[in-house]
Structure formats: C-alpha cells, structure tokens
Amino acid sequence: EDQVTQSPEALRLQEGESSSLNCSYTVSGLRGLFWYRQDPGKGPEFLFTLYSAGEEKEKERLKATLTKKESFLHITAPKPEDSATYLCAKFSGGYNKLIFGAGTRLAVHP
Amino acid sequence: ETGVTQTPRHLVMGMTNKKSLKCEQHLGHNAMYWYKQSAKKPLELMFVYSLEERVENNSVPSRFSPECPNSSHLFLHLHTLQPEDSALYLCASSQGQGAPNYGYTFGSGTRLTVV
C-alpha cells in the first residue's frame, strides 16, 4: 500500500535558523512527488513537483530535493512568514490521485 | 474569478439536517476531487471525478453524496451526519489523467461542524 510519512510532526525555528523537513514514501513507480504549503484556515498551495532522483527545485528560501526513497524540503534563513504546515504527497493509482502525509507544522519565531 | 472557489466557508449543522457544499473551478481542468482533512491526520481522499464521471469512491459512508453536473462544478450533499464528520472539506481540481500534471489547485475549504 502506498504511504507517505513526514517528519518531524512539528518544528520550531528561530528566524534565520536553517533546517530541513523530511518526506519518506513507499517506492512503487514514483510518478511525481509534491510539496504543498497550507496556512491555517486555507487550502494547500502548490510549491513543487519532483519526478526523478537527484532532481532539485528552488523557490525563494525553499529548496526541494528527491532521492529514491525520500524528499527533503530545505528552508534557508527562514522568516516568520514561512510559518505554515508543509505537506508532501505522491501520485497513487490512476486519475492522478494524490496521497498525502500528515504534514510538518513549522513555526518561525523572530 | 479564477482558481477554485468553495462555499460556504463555514457550516454548522445538526445531525438531522441536509446541506450541500459547493465547489467551482475556472481553470479548464477536467478532474475534480473531494478530500477530508481532520486535525493531525493526512488528507483523506473521498471522491474523484474525471470528465464528470465518478471514478473513485474511497469507501465513503452513504451519508456523503457527491454530484458533478459539469466539469466546472462539484457538490457534496450531506445528510444525517455524525459529530466525527466535523472536519475541513477540501475541493481540488487538476488536468486529470493522461495530461502533464503540475499539481492540484485547492479551494480554501469548508469548515464543517456537526452538532
């Protein structure tokens, strides 16, 4: 059964303190690994798609990387506005269905 | 209006009520999805529609009834719900099967409270 597991469940950082979030997934023909950001009371917002091991994508202070078994979301010099829940997901089955991890709640304090 | 719009944003209903959630997308996507999000749990896929045809029902209780009258609109009809059904219900759309996919576009969700 396809699964996506995220760690840590919650992360508290000081402004400027870089860190990484982890997403591990069952390897069953990976057709896409997604990262989303979700703010309280809102729907998830698309950040990145990664398709093959070794691929990297960047957006402002965020960089997503992919290996054969896991993905990392690196946050460099975070700011308080980066506080959110970060969700990882992968395709599972037909019709582009996505299965999600439980997310990492990130809090960045000034 | 662009993107995915969900209404209402908040809903409080009794266990004997009947209500409907509405989702509308203006992105030209041909697949739409309902997800349930409960606290500290992964998003749970409920239903998938592709080209207005229901192609997946993830063992969802019959008190939840989806409807997709056209490729731009999706409804979730609710009746005789239980308190454990209280959650954030999210609608999403995508380009669907067989097309390059850059991820779902989600609505802001309906926060449902069953009393």
Coordinates of C-alpha atoms in Angstrom, one line a residue, chain A residues 4 9 31 34 36 38-46 48-49 51 57 85 87 91-103 105, chain B residues 9 31 33 35 37 40-43 45 48 50 55-56 58 88 90 94-109 111:
Chain A
V4 CA 3.8 9.0 2.7
E9 CA 5.4 16.5 13.1
R31 CA 5.2 9.4 -10.9
F34 CA 4.6 17.1 -4.5
Y36 CA 2.4 22.0 -0.7
Q38 CA -1.0 25.2 3.9
D39 CA -1.8 28.2 6.0
P40 CA -4.4 28.0 8.8
G41 CA -8.0 28.0 7.5
K42 CA -6.9 27.8 3.9
G43 CA -6.4 25.1 1.3
P44 CA -3.0 23.7 0.4
E45 CA -0.9 25.8 -2.0
F46 CA 1.3 24.1 -4.6
F48 CA 7.0 21.9 -6.2
T49 CA 6.8 18.7 -8.2
Y51 CA 9.9 13.5 -10.8
K57 CA 13.8 22.8 -7.3
T85 CA 2.1 23.4 7.6
L87 CA 2.5 18.8 3.1
F91 CA 0.7 10.0 -7.1
S92 CA -1.1 6.8 -6.2
G93 CA -3.1 4.8 -8.7
G94 CA -5.0 6.3 -11.7
Y95 CA -6.7 9.6 -12.3
N96 CA -3.7 11.5 -10.8
K97 CA -4.9 10.7 -7.3
L98 CA -2.6 12.1 -4.6
I99 CA -2.0 10.6 -1.2
F100 CA -0.7 12.9 1.5
G101 CA 1.5 12.8 4.5
A102 CA 0.2 14.2 7.8
G103 CA 2.4 17.3 7.4
R105 CA 3.8 22.3 11.3
Chain B
R9 CA -16.6 28.7 4.2
A31 CA -10.8 16.2 -12.9
Y33 CA -11.6 15.8 -6.0
Y35 CA -10.8 15.5 0.4
Q37 CA -8.9 17.0 6.5
K40 CA -3.3 15.9 12.8
K41 CA -4.3 13.3 10.1
P42 CA -3.4 13.2 6.4
L43 CA -5.8 14.4 3.9
L45 CA -9.4 11.2 -0.5
V48 CA -12.7 11.5 -7.7
S50 CA -12.9 12.6 -14.2
V55 CA -14.2 7.2 -11.0
E56 CA -13.4 6.6 -7.3
N58 CA -12.9 5.7 -1.3
L88 CA -12.3 20.7 6.8
L90 CA -11.4 20.5 0.6
S94 CA -6.4 19.0 -11.9
Q95 CA -5.7 18.4 -15.5
G96 CA -6.5 14.8 -14.9
Q97 CA -5.5 11.5 -16.4
G98 CA -3.1 11.5 -19.4
A99 CA -2.1 15.1 -19.2
P100 CA 1.0 16.7 -17.8
N101 CA 0.2 17.4 -14.2
Y102 CA 1.6 20.3 -12.2
G103 CA -0.3 19.5 -9.0
Y104 CA -3.8 20.1 -7.8
T105 CA -5.3 23.5 -7.2
F106 CA -7.2 23.5 -4.0
G107 CA -10.1 25.6 -2.7
S108 CA -10.0 27.2 0.7
G109 CA -12.2 24.6 2.1
R111 CA -15.1 24.1 7.8

